[in-house]
């Protein structure tokens, strides 16, 4: 999933970016509202992590602007404001979740995953895919009681496919979901990751549609 992080505190921004990226997500990090608005116009982000105090304005104003123009992409507020009134204002403005600083990075990752599942139309973290049991919350897969381990990139690809259980996911959509701005991507990188994923899950689970993309066959 492609994530936009809007945070002007360098230490926290870097920690969040690295932690979310380690889970297999692409994270673009900006420090100002004007850069955030430009990024939101250019990229179809799956989720936004939004600080409220920014050098050139209030994050809440950006959130209200997004919702007024019908932009429904999920937003999680990250802020030091811990009063009940602040939480209410954030949620009423259209936030999907509200996390008070300082927060645990593992909790943030869990909230990101939970919000993403809700927007994908399947809040249940447990998915049955043919003979596979997939626990999205704990990132665990088992088949006949045997655990299957995936890398962060392989998980990210699987999550994109699970969000379109009967549809086609293009190579370009996977690249956009997995890699941030400026990342150097080899022409066959996605094919390599998909091939490794197919070897681990079984060749019947992921089909390559030449010239079109990839599809889960037992969703």
mmCIF file with all atom_site columns, C-alpha atoms in Angstrom:
data_model
loop_
_atom_site.group_PDB
_atom_site.id
_atom_site.type_symbol
_atom_site.label_atom_id
_atom_site.label_alt_id
_atom_site.label_comp_id
_atom_site.label_asym_id
_atom_site.label_entity_id
_atom_site.label_seq_id
_atom_site.pdbx_PDB_ins_code
_atom_site.Cartn_x
_atom_site.Cartn_y
_atom_site.Cartn_z
_atom_site.occupancy
_atom_site.B_iso_or_equiv
_atom_site.pdbx_formal_charge
_atom_site.auth_seq_id
_atom_site.auth_comp_id
_atom_site.auth_asym_id
_atom_site.auth_atom_id
_atom_site.pdbx_PDB_model_num
ATOM 1   C CA . UNK A 1 1   ? 0.000   0.000   0.000   1.00 0.00 ? 1   UNK A CA 1
ATOM 2   C CA . UNK A 1 2   ? 1.226   3.513   -0.773  1.00 0.00 ? 2   UNK A CA 1
ATOM 3   C CA . UNK A 1 3   ? 1.188   5.724   2.329   1.00 0.00 ? 3   UNK A CA 1
ATOM 4   C CA . UNK A 1 4   ? 1.614   9.502   2.604   1.00 0.00 ? 4   UNK A CA 1
ATOM 5   C CA . UNK A 1 5   ? 3.213   10.623  5.889   1.00 0.00 ? 5   UNK A CA 1
ATOM 6   C CA . UNK A 1 6   ? 2.753   14.318  6.728   1.00 0.00 ? 6   UNK A CA 1
ATOM 7   C CA . UNK A 1 7   ? 5.006   15.031  9.722   1.00 0.00 ? 7   UNK A CA 1
ATOM 8   C CA . UNK A 1 8   ? 7.447   17.890  10.376  1.00 0.00 ? 8   UNK A CA 1
ATOM 9   C CA . UNK A 1 9   ? 9.344   16.334  13.304  1.00 0.00 ? 9   UNK A CA 1
ATOM 10  C CA . UNK A 1 10  ? 12.425  14.734  11.680  1.00 0.00 ? 10  UNK A CA 1
ATOM 11  C CA . UNK A 1 11  ? 13.093  12.051  14.295  1.00 0.00 ? 11  UNK A CA 1
ATOM 12  C CA . UNK A 1 12  ? 9.520   10.833  14.460  1.00 0.00 ? 12  UNK A CA 1
ATOM 13  C CA . UNK A 1 13  ? 9.014   11.098  10.718  1.00 0.00 ? 13  UNK A CA 1
ATOM 14  C CA . UNK A 1 14  ? 12.037  8.948   9.976   1.00 0.00 ? 14  UNK A CA 1
ATOM 15  C CA . UNK A 1 15  ? 11.057  6.361   12.604  1.00 0.00 ? 15  UNK A CA 1
ATOM 16  C CA . UNK A 1 16  ? 7.500   6.086   11.267  1.00 0.00 ? 16  UNK A CA 1
ATOM 17  C CA . UNK A 1 17  ? 8.668   5.929   7.655   1.00 0.00 ? 17  UNK A CA 1
ATOM 18  C CA . UNK A 1 18  ? 11.168  3.160   8.374   1.00 0.00 ? 18  UNK A CA 1
ATOM 19  C CA . UNK A 1 19  ? 8.740   1.136   10.504  1.00 0.00 ? 19  UNK A CA 1
ATOM 20  C CA . UNK A 1 20  ? 5.860   1.284   8.024   1.00 0.00 ? 20  UNK A CA 1
ATOM 21  C CA . UNK A 1 21  ? 8.216   0.619   5.104   1.00 0.00 ? 21  UNK A CA 1
ATOM 22  C CA . UNK A 1 22  ? 9.579   -2.442  6.936   1.00 0.00 ? 22  UNK A CA 1
ATOM 23  C CA . UNK A 1 23  ? 6.045   -3.856  6.782   1.00 0.00 ? 23  UNK A CA 1
ATOM 24  C CA . UNK A 1 24  ? 6.253   -3.728  2.984   1.00 0.00 ? 24  UNK A CA 1
ATOM 25  C CA . UNK A 1 25  ? 4.451   -0.432  2.371   1.00 0.00 ? 25  UNK A CA 1
ATOM 26  C CA . UNK A 1 26  ? 5.743   2.418   0.224   1.00 0.00 ? 26  UNK A CA 1
ATOM 27  C CA . UNK A 1 27  ? 5.952   5.603   2.300   1.00 0.00 ? 27  UNK A CA 1
ATOM 28  C CA . UNK A 1 28  ? 6.301   9.120   0.890   1.00 0.00 ? 28  UNK A CA 1
ATOM 29  C CA . UNK A 1 29  ? 7.206   11.581  3.666   1.00 0.00 ? 29  UNK A CA 1
ATOM 30  C CA . UNK A 1 30  ? 6.576   15.329  3.441   1.00 0.00 ? 30  UNK A CA 1
ATOM 31  C CA . UNK A 1 31  ? 6.993   18.048  6.074   1.00 0.00 ? 31  UNK A CA 1
ATOM 32  C CA . UNK A 1 32  ? 4.611   20.734  4.806   1.00 0.00 ? 32  UNK A CA 1
ATOM 33  C CA . UNK A 1 33  ? 0.980   21.051  3.781   1.00 0.00 ? 33  UNK A CA 1
ATOM 34  C CA . UNK A 1 34  ? 1.777   22.459  0.339   1.00 0.00 ? 34  UNK A CA 1
ATOM 35  C CA . UNK A 1 35  ? 3.958   19.438  -0.447  1.00 0.00 ? 35  UNK A CA 1
ATOM 36  C CA . UNK A 1 36  ? 1.223   17.158  0.917   1.00 0.00 ? 36  UNK A CA 1
ATOM 37  C CA . UNK A 1 37  ? -1.399  18.715  -1.340  1.00 0.00 ? 37  UNK A CA 1
ATOM 38  C CA . UNK A 1 38  ? 0.845   18.313  -4.381  1.00 0.00 ? 38  UNK A CA 1
ATOM 39  C CA . UNK A 1 39  ? 1.491   14.665  -3.505  1.00 0.00 ? 39  UNK A CA 1
ATOM 40  C CA . UNK A 1 40  ? -2.208  13.945  -2.969  1.00 0.00 ? 40  UNK A CA 1
ATOM 41  C CA . UNK A 1 41  ? -3.022  15.365  -6.391  1.00 0.00 ? 41  UNK A CA 1
ATOM 42  C CA . UNK A 1 42  ? -0.356  13.237  -8.053  1.00 0.00 ? 42  UNK A CA 1
ATOM 43  C CA . UNK A 1 43  ? -0.696  9.849   -6.317  1.00 0.00 ? 43  UNK A CA 1
ATOM 44  C CA . UNK A 1 44  ? -3.631  7.630   -5.349  1.00 0.00 ? 44  UNK A CA 1
ATOM 45  C CA . UNK A 1 45  ? -2.501  6.910   -1.785  1.00 0.00 ? 45  UNK A CA 1
ATOM 46  C CA . UNK A 1 46  ? -4.076  4.070   0.125   1.00 0.00 ? 46  UNK A CA 1
ATOM 47  C CA . UNK A 1 47  ? -3.739  5.909   3.445   1.00 0.00 ? 47  UNK A CA 1
ATOM 48  C CA . UNK A 1 48  ? -2.595  9.233   4.923   1.00 0.00 ? 48  UNK A CA 1
ATOM 49  C CA . UNK A 1 49  ? -0.813  9.709   8.269   1.00 0.00 ? 49  UNK A CA 1
ATOM 50  C CA . UNK A 1 50  ? -1.450  13.322  9.268   1.00 0.00 ? 50  UNK A CA 1
ATOM 51  C CA . UNK A 1 51  ? 0.176   15.536  11.903  1.00 0.00 ? 51  UNK A CA 1
ATOM 52  C CA . UNK A 1 52  ? -1.973  18.484  13.026  1.00 0.00 ? 52  UNK A CA 1
ATOM 53  C CA . UNK A 1 53  ? 0.731   21.102  13.698  1.00 0.00 ? 53  UNK A CA 1
ATOM 54  C CA . UNK A 1 54  ? 2.683   21.855  10.526  1.00 0.00 ? 54  UNK A CA 1
ATOM 55  C CA . UNK A 1 55  ? 4.945   24.780  9.566   1.00 0.00 ? 55  UNK A CA 1
ATOM 56  C CA . UNK A 1 56  ? 2.557   26.204  6.968   1.00 0.00 ? 56  UNK A CA 1
ATOM 57  C CA . UNK A 1 57  ? -0.825  25.487  8.545   1.00 0.00 ? 57  UNK A CA 1
ATOM 58  C CA . UNK A 1 58  ? -3.116  23.112  10.369  1.00 0.00 ? 58  UNK A CA 1
ATOM 59  C CA . UNK A 1 59  ? -3.444  19.479  9.332   1.00 0.00 ? 59  UNK A CA 1
ATOM 60  C CA . UNK A 1 60  ? -7.113  19.561  10.299  1.00 0.00 ? 60  UNK A CA 1
ATOM 61  C CA . UNK A 1 61  ? -7.757  22.141  7.570   1.00 0.00 ? 61  UNK A CA 1
ATOM 62  C CA . UNK A 1 62  ? -6.256  19.778  4.990   1.00 0.00 ? 62  UNK A CA 1
ATOM 63  C CA . UNK A 1 63  ? -8.451  16.945  6.257   1.00 0.00 ? 63  UNK A CA 1
ATOM 64  C CA . UNK A 1 64  ? -11.596 19.087  6.041   1.00 0.00 ? 64  UNK A CA 1
ATOM 65  C CA . UNK A 1 65  ? -10.633 20.147  2.512   1.00 0.00 ? 65  UNK A CA 1
ATOM 66  C CA . UNK A 1 66  ? -10.197 16.533  1.429   1.00 0.00 ? 66  UNK A CA 1
ATOM 67  C CA . UNK A 1 67  ? -13.589 15.506  2.801   1.00 0.00 ? 67  UNK A CA 1
ATOM 68  C CA . UNK A 1 68  ? -15.383 18.549  1.313   1.00 0.00 ? 68  UNK A CA 1
ATOM 69  C CA . UNK A 1 69  ? -14.202 17.653  -2.165  1.00 0.00 ? 69  UNK A CA 1
ATOM 70  C CA . UNK A 1 70  ? -15.285 14.037  -1.733  1.00 0.00 ? 70  UNK A CA 1
ATOM 71  C CA . UNK A 1 71  ? -11.855 12.517  -1.141  1.00 0.00 ? 71  UNK A CA 1
ATOM 72  C CA . UNK A 1 72  ? -12.616 9.418   0.955   1.00 0.00 ? 72  UNK A CA 1
ATOM 73  C CA . UNK A 1 73  ? -9.122  7.950   1.310   1.00 0.00 ? 73  UNK A CA 1
ATOM 74  C CA . UNK A 1 74  ? -8.435  6.890   4.927   1.00 0.00 ? 74  UNK A CA 1
ATOM 75  C CA . UNK A 1 75  ? -6.642  9.307   7.261   1.00 0.00 ? 75  UNK A CA 1
ATOM 76  C CA . UNK A 1 76  ? -5.054  8.572   10.638  1.00 0.00 ? 76  UNK A CA 1
ATOM 77  C CA . UNK A 1 77  ? -4.208  11.615  12.754  1.00 0.00 ? 77  UNK A CA 1
ATOM 78  C CA . UNK A 1 78  ? -0.872  11.573  14.618  1.00 0.00 ? 78  UNK A CA 1
ATOM 79  C CA . UNK A 1 79  ? -0.694  14.380  17.170  1.00 0.00 ? 79  UNK A CA 1
ATOM 80  C CA . UNK A 1 80  ? 0.403   15.493  20.615  1.00 0.00 ? 80  UNK A CA 1
ATOM 81  C CA . UNK A 1 81  ? -3.086  16.889  21.263  1.00 0.00 ? 81  UNK A CA 1
ATOM 82  C CA . UNK A 1 82  ? -4.558  14.530  23.836  1.00 0.00 ? 82  UNK A CA 1
ATOM 83  C CA . UNK A 1 83  ? -7.724  16.297  24.980  1.00 0.00 ? 83  UNK A CA 1
ATOM 84  C CA . UNK A 1 84  ? -11.099 14.676  24.371  1.00 0.00 ? 84  UNK A CA 1
ATOM 85  C CA . UNK A 1 85  ? -12.260 17.788  22.504  1.00 0.00 ? 85  UNK A CA 1
ATOM 86  C CA . UNK A 1 86  ? -9.305  17.473  20.117  1.00 0.00 ? 86  UNK A CA 1
ATOM 87  C CA . UNK A 1 87  ? -10.139 13.818  19.425  1.00 0.00 ? 87  UNK A CA 1
ATOM 88  C CA . UNK A 1 88  ? -13.771 14.697  18.762  1.00 0.00 ? 88  UNK A CA 1
ATOM 89  C CA . UNK A 1 89  ? -12.788 17.527  16.396  1.00 0.00 ? 89  UNK A CA 1
ATOM 90  C CA . UNK A 1 90  ? -10.447 15.224  14.478  1.00 0.00 ? 90  UNK A CA 1
ATOM 91  C CA . UNK A 1 91  ? -12.972 12.421  14.105  1.00 0.00 ? 91  UNK A CA 1
ATOM 92  C CA . UNK A 1 92  ? -15.762 14.849  13.209  1.00 0.00 ? 92  UNK A CA 1
ATOM 93  C CA . UNK A 1 93  ? -13.536 16.350  10.522  1.00 0.00 ? 93  UNK A CA 1
ATOM 94  C CA . UNK A 1 94  ? -13.358 12.941  8.867   1.00 0.00 ? 94  UNK A CA 1
ATOM 95  C CA . UNK A 1 95  ? -10.391 11.126  10.430  1.00 0.00 ? 95  UNK A CA 1
ATOM 96  C CA . UNK A 1 96  ? -10.607 7.332   10.544  1.00 0.00 ? 96  UNK A CA 1
ATOM 97  C CA . UNK A 1 97  ? -8.399  7.002   13.610  1.00 0.00 ? 97  UNK A CA 1
ATOM 98  C CA . UNK A 1 98  ? -6.571  9.228   16.091  1.00 0.00 ? 98  UNK A CA 1
ATOM 99  C CA . UNK A 1 99  ? -3.246  8.357   17.723  1.00 0.00 ? 99  UNK A CA 1
ATOM 100 C CA . UNK A 1 100 ? -1.671  10.512  20.439  1.00 0.00 ? 100 UNK A CA 1
ATOM 101 C CA . UNK A 1 101 ? 2.100   11.074  20.583  1.00 0.00 ? 101 UNK A CA 1
ATOM 102 C CA . UNK A 1 102 ? 4.198   9.448   21.890  1.00 0.00 ? 102 UNK A CA 1
ATOM 103 C CA . UNK A 1 103 ? 2.822   6.203   20.503  1.00 0.00 ? 103 UNK A CA 1
ATOM 104 C CA . UNK A 1 104 ? 4.142   2.694   19.990  1.00 0.00 ? 104 UNK A CA 1
ATOM 105 C CA . UNK A 1 105 ? 5.221   2.071   16.396  1.00 0.00 ? 105 UNK A CA 1
ATOM 106 C CA . UNK A 1 106 ? 3.821   -1.462  16.430  1.00 0.00 ? 106 UNK A CA 1
ATOM 107 C CA . UNK A 1 107 ? 0.439   -0.084  17.486  1.00 0.00 ? 107 UNK A CA 1
ATOM 108 C CA . UNK A 1 108 ? 0.572   2.395   14.613  1.00 0.00 ? 108 UNK A CA 1
ATOM 109 C CA . UNK A 1 109 ? 1.332   -0.420  12.162  1.00 0.00 ? 109 UNK A CA 1
ATOM 110 C CA . UNK A 1 110 ? -1.620  -2.421  13.524  1.00 0.00 ? 110 UNK A CA 1
ATOM 111 C CA . UNK A 1 111 ? -3.947  0.567   13.148  1.00 0.00 ? 111 UNK A CA 1
ATOM 112 C CA . UNK A 1 112 ? -2.735  1.158   9.590   1.00 0.00 ? 112 UNK A CA 1
ATOM 113 C CA . UNK A 1 113 ? -3.522  -2.459  8.731   1.00 0.00 ? 113 UNK A CA 1
ATOM 114 C CA . UNK A 1 114 ? -6.952  -2.333  10.423  1.00 0.00 ? 114 UNK A CA 1
ATOM 115 C CA . UNK A 1 115 ? -8.007  0.848   8.613   1.00 0.00 ? 115 UNK A CA 1
ATOM 116 C CA . UNK A 1 116 ? -6.784  -0.561  5.297   1.00 0.00 ? 116 UNK A CA 1
ATOM 117 C CA . UNK A 1 117 ? -8.842  -3.723  5.798   1.00 0.00 ? 117 UNK A CA 1
ATOM 118 C CA . UNK A 1 118 ? -11.985 -1.731  6.555   1.00 0.00 ? 118 UNK A CA 1
ATOM 119 C CA . UNK A 1 119 ? -11.586 0.303   3.374   1.00 0.00 ? 119 UNK A CA 1
ATOM 120 C CA . UNK A 1 120 ? -10.988 -2.861  1.387   1.00 0.00 ? 120 UNK A CA 1
ATOM 121 C CA . UNK A 1 121 ? -14.412 -4.065  2.537   1.00 0.00 ? 121 UNK A CA 1
ATOM 122 C CA . UNK A 1 122 ? -13.124 -6.927  4.674   1.00 0.00 ? 122 UNK A CA 1
ATOM 123 C CA . UNK A 1 123 ? -12.495 -5.960  8.330   1.00 0.00 ? 123 UNK A CA 1
ATOM 124 C CA . UNK A 1 124 ? -11.938 -9.616  9.238   1.00 0.00 ? 124 UNK A CA 1
ATOM 125 C CA . UNK A 1 125 ? -8.163  -10.168 9.569   1.00 0.00 ? 125 UNK A CA 1
ATOM 126 C CA . UNK A 1 126 ? -8.526  -13.919 8.887   1.00 0.00 ? 126 UNK A CA 1
ATOM 127 C CA . UNK A 1 127 ? -8.864  -14.906 5.238   1.00 0.00 ? 127 UNK A CA 1
ATOM 128 C CA . UNK A 1 128 ? -9.295  -18.404 3.815   1.00 0.00 ? 128 UNK A CA 1
ATOM 129 C CA . UNK A 1 129 ? -7.702  -18.748 0.392   1.00 0.00 ? 129 UNK A CA 1
ATOM 130 C CA . UNK A 1 130 ? -8.080  -22.255 -0.932  1.00 0.00 ? 130 UNK A CA 1
ATOM 131 C CA . UNK A 1 131 ? -6.024  -24.395 1.450   1.00 0.00 ? 131 UNK A CA 1
ATOM 132 C CA . UNK A 1 132 ? -4.308  -21.365 2.993   1.00 0.00 ? 132 UNK A CA 1
ATOM 133 C CA . UNK A 1 133 ? -5.254  -19.657 6.267   1.00 0.00 ? 133 UNK A CA 1
ATOM 134 C CA . UNK A 1 134 ? -4.077  -16.048 6.134   1.00 0.00 ? 134 UNK A CA 1
ATOM 135 C CA . UNK A 1 135 ? -3.930  -13.988 9.333   1.00 0.00 ? 135 UNK A CA 1
ATOM 136 C CA . UNK A 1 136 ? -3.454  -10.444 8.064   1.00 0.00 ? 136 UNK A CA 1
ATOM 137 C CA . UNK A 1 137 ? -3.252  -8.877  11.521  1.00 0.00 ? 137 UNK A CA 1
ATOM 138 C CA . UNK A 1 138 ? -0.321  -11.032 12.621  1.00 0.00 ? 138 UNK A CA 1
ATOM 139 C CA . UNK A 1 139 ? 1.050   -11.569 9.123   1.00 0.00 ? 139 UNK A CA 1
ATOM 140 C CA . UNK A 1 140 ? 0.981   -15.329 9.371   1.00 0.00 ? 140 UNK A CA 1
ATOM 141 C CA . UNK A 1 141 ? 0.070   -17.950 6.764   1.00 0.00 ? 141 UNK A CA 1
ATOM 142 C CA . UNK A 1 142 ? -0.419  -21.637 7.372   1.00 0.00 ? 142 UNK A CA 1
ATOM 143 C CA . UNK A 1 143 ? -1.229  -24.553 5.111   1.00 0.00 ? 143 UNK A CA 1
ATOM 144 C CA . UNK A 1 144 ? -2.192  -27.887 6.690   1.00 0.00 ? 144 UNK A CA 1
ATOM 145 C CA . UNK A 1 145 ? -0.705  -26.635 9.938   1.00 0.00 ? 145 UNK A CA 1
ATOM 146 C CA . UNK A 1 146 ? 2.614   -25.643 8.360   1.00 0.00 ? 146 UNK A CA 1
ATOM 147 C CA . UNK A 1 147 ? 3.668   -22.020 8.574   1.00 0.00 ? 147 UNK A CA 1
ATOM 148 C CA . UNK A 1 148 ? 4.689   -20.132 5.429   1.00 0.00 ? 148 UNK A CA 1
ATOM 149 C CA . UNK A 1 149 ? 6.951   -17.106 5.881   1.00 0.00 ? 149 UNK A CA 1
ATOM 150 C CA . UNK A 1 150 ? 6.790   -14.149 3.481   1.00 0.00 ? 150 UNK A CA 1
ATOM 151 C CA . UNK A 1 151 ? 9.052   -11.138 3.094   1.00 0.00 ? 151 UNK A CA 1
ATOM 152 C CA . UNK A 1 152 ? 7.648   -7.624  3.514   1.00 0.00 ? 152 UNK A CA 1
ATOM 153 C CA . UNK A 1 153 ? 7.396   -7.127  -0.252  1.00 0.00 ? 153 UNK A CA 1
ATOM 154 C CA . UNK A 1 154 ? 5.679   -10.471 -0.739  1.00 0.00 ? 154 UNK A CA 1
ATOM 155 C CA . UNK A 1 155 ? 3.150   -9.584  1.957   1.00 0.00 ? 155 UNK A CA 1
ATOM 156 C CA . UNK A 1 156 ? 2.513   -6.233  0.320   1.00 0.00 ? 156 UNK A CA 1
ATOM 157 C CA . UNK A 1 157 ? 1.821   -7.899  -3.035  1.00 0.00 ? 157 UNK A CA 1
ATOM 158 C CA . UNK A 1 158 ? -0.476  -10.465 -1.422  1.00 0.00 ? 158 UNK A CA 1
ATOM 159 C CA . UNK A 1 159 ? -2.411  -7.702  0.353   1.00 0.00 ? 159 UNK A CA 1
ATOM 160 C CA . UNK A 1 160 ? -2.924  -5.863  -2.931  1.00 0.00 ? 160 UNK A CA 1
ATOM 161 C CA . UNK A 1 161 ? -4.233  -9.046  -4.553  1.00 0.00 ? 161 UNK A CA 1
ATOM 162 C CA . UNK A 1 162 ? -6.519  -9.773  -1.579  1.00 0.00 ? 162 UNK A CA 1
ATOM 163 C CA . UNK A 1 163 ? -8.089  -6.324  -1.954  1.00 0.00 ? 163 UNK A CA 1
ATOM 164 C CA . UNK A 1 164 ? -9.206  -7.327  -5.468  1.00 0.00 ? 164 UNK A CA 1
ATOM 165 C CA . UNK A 1 165 ? -10.132 -10.987 -4.962  1.00 0.00 ? 165 UNK A CA 1
ATOM 166 C CA . UNK A 1 166 ? -11.714 -11.412 -8.366  1.00 0.00 ? 166 UNK A CA 1
ATOM 167 C CA . UNK A 1 167 ? -9.990  -8.626  -10.228 1.00 0.00 ? 167 UNK A CA 1
ATOM 168 C CA . UNK A 1 168 ? -6.718  -7.946  -11.984 1.00 0.00 ? 168 UNK A CA 1
ATOM 169 C CA . UNK A 1 169 ? -3.887  -6.008  -10.338 1.00 0.00 ? 169 UNK A CA 1
ATOM 170 C CA . UNK A 1 170 ? -1.522  -4.465  -12.868 1.00 0.00 ? 170 UNK A CA 1
ATOM 171 C CA . UNK A 1 171 ? 2.238   -4.326  -12.568 1.00 0.00 ? 171 UNK A CA 1
ATOM 172 C CA . UNK A 1 172 ? 2.017   -0.532  -12.418 1.00 0.00 ? 172 UNK A CA 1
ATOM 173 C CA . UNK A 1 173 ? -0.452  -0.696  -9.500  1.00 0.00 ? 173 UNK A CA 1
ATOM 174 C CA . UNK A 1 174 ? 1.906   -2.975  -7.598  1.00 0.00 ? 174 UNK A CA 1
ATOM 175 C CA . UNK A 1 175 ? 4.876   -0.697  -8.252  1.00 0.00 ? 175 UNK A CA 1
ATOM 176 C CA . UNK A 1 176 ? 2.913   2.327   -7.054  1.00 0.00 ? 176 UNK A CA 1
ATOM 177 C CA . UNK A 1 177 ? 1.807   0.487   -3.920  1.00 0.00 ? 177 UNK A CA 1
ATOM 178 C CA . UNK A 1 178 ? 5.254   -0.881  -3.049  1.00 0.00 ? 178 UNK A CA 1
ATOM 179 C CA . UNK A 1 179 ? 7.721   1.888   -3.909  1.00 0.00 ? 179 UNK A CA 1
ATOM 180 C CA . UNK A 1 180 ? 7.939   5.559   -2.851  1.00 0.00 ? 180 UNK A CA 1
ATOM 181 C CA . UNK A 1 181 ? 8.995   8.562   -4.943  1.00 0.00 ? 181 UNK A CA 1
ATOM 182 C CA . UNK A 1 182 ? 12.552  8.310   -6.231  1.00 0.00 ? 182 UNK A CA 1
ATOM 183 C CA . UNK A 1 183 ? 12.928  4.575   -5.747  1.00 0.00 ? 183 UNK A CA 1
ATOM 184 C CA . UNK A 1 184 ? 14.917  2.819   -8.450  1.00 0.00 ? 184 UNK A CA 1
ATOM 185 C CA . UNK A 1 185 ? 12.919  -0.149  -9.721  1.00 0.00 ? 185 UNK A CA 1
ATOM 186 C CA . UNK A 1 186 ? 14.381  -2.767  -12.038 1.00 0.00 ? 186 UNK A CA 1
ATOM 187 C CA . UNK A 1 187 ? 12.104  -3.685  -14.938 1.00 0.00 ? 187 UNK A CA 1
ATOM 188 C CA . UNK A 1 188 ? 11.586  -7.242  -13.675 1.00 0.00 ? 188 UNK A CA 1
ATOM 189 C CA . UNK A 1 189 ? 11.396  -6.530  -9.917  1.00 0.00 ? 189 UNK A CA 1
ATOM 190 C CA . UNK A 1 190 ? 7.651   -7.171  -9.608  1.00 0.00 ? 190 UNK A CA 1
ATOM 191 C CA . UNK A 1 191 ? 7.896   -10.346 -11.665 1.00 0.00 ? 191 UNK A CA 1
ATOM 192 C CA . UNK A 1 192 ? 10.630  -11.644 -9.337  1.00 0.00 ? 192 UNK A CA 1
ATOM 193 C CA . UNK A 1 193 ? 8.574   -10.942 -6.198  1.00 0.00 ? 193 UNK A CA 1
ATOM 194 C CA . UNK A 1 194 ? 5.456   -12.534 -7.700  1.00 0.00 ? 194 UNK A CA 1
ATOM 195 C CA . UNK A 1 195 ? 7.445   -15.594 -8.755  1.00 0.00 ? 195 UNK A CA 1
ATOM 196 C CA . UNK A 1 196 ? 8.788   -16.044 -5.226  1.00 0.00 ? 196 UNK A CA 1
ATOM 197 C CA . UNK A 1 197 ? 5.305   -15.552 -3.778  1.00 0.00 ? 197 UNK A CA 1
ATOM 198 C CA . UNK A 1 198 ? 3.900   -18.161 -6.154  1.00 0.00 ? 198 UNK A CA 1
ATOM 199 C CA . UNK A 1 199 ? 6.587   -20.670 -5.159  1.00 0.00 ? 199 UNK A CA 1
ATOM 200 C CA . UNK A 1 200 ? 5.685   -20.254 -1.487  1.00 0.00 ? 200 UNK A CA 1
ATOM 201 C CA . UNK A 1 201 ? 1.881   -20.309 -1.854  1.00 0.00 ? 201 UNK A CA 1
ATOM 202 C CA . UNK A 1 202 ? 1.591   -22.686 -4.780  1.00 0.00 ? 202 UNK A CA 1
ATOM 203 C CA . UNK A 1 203 ? 1.487   -21.966 -8.497  1.00 0.00 ? 203 UNK A CA 1
ATOM 204 C CA . UNK A 1 204 ? -2.319  -22.265 -8.653  1.00 0.00 ? 204 UNK A CA 1
ATOM 205 C CA . UNK A 1 205 ? -2.917  -19.312 -6.334  1.00 0.00 ? 205 UNK A CA 1
ATOM 206 C CA . UNK A 1 206 ? -1.546  -16.445 -8.430  1.00 0.00 ? 206 UNK A CA 1
ATOM 207 C CA . UNK A 1 207 ? -2.093  -16.261 -12.178 1.00 0.00 ? 207 UNK A CA 1
ATOM 208 C CA . UNK A 1 208 ? -0.150  -14.018 -14.535 1.00 0.00 ? 208 UNK A CA 1
ATOM 209 C CA . UNK A 1 209 ? -2.318  -12.546 -17.291 1.00 0.00 ? 209 UNK A CA 1
ATOM 210 C CA . UNK A 1 210 ? 0.147   -11.546 -19.961 1.00 0.00 ? 210 UNK A CA 1
ATOM 211 C CA . UNK A 1 211 ? -0.013  -7.867  -20.792 1.00 0.00 ? 211 UNK A CA 1
ATOM 212 C CA . UNK A 1 212 ? -2.630  -7.266  -18.095 1.00 0.00 ? 212 UNK A CA 1
ATOM 213 C CA . UNK A 1 213 ? -1.378  -8.148  -14.607 1.00 0.00 ? 213 UNK A CA 1
ATOM 214 C CA . UNK A 1 214 ? -1.995  -10.651 -11.823 1.00 0.00 ? 214 UNK A CA 1
ATOM 215 C CA . UNK A 1 215 ? -5.029  -12.270 -10.222 1.00 0.00 ? 215 UNK A CA 1
ATOM 216 C CA . UNK A 1 216 ? -5.809  -14.529 -7.263  1.00 0.00 ? 216 UNK A CA 1
ATOM 217 C CA . UNK A 1 217 ? -7.499  -17.648 -8.590  1.00 0.00 ? 217 UNK A CA 1
ATOM 218 C CA . UNK A 1 218 ? -8.857  -19.157 -5.368  1.00 0.00 ? 218 UNK A CA 1
ATOM 219 C CA . UNK A 1 219 ? -10.180 -16.043 -3.624  1.00 0.00 ? 219 UNK A CA 1
#
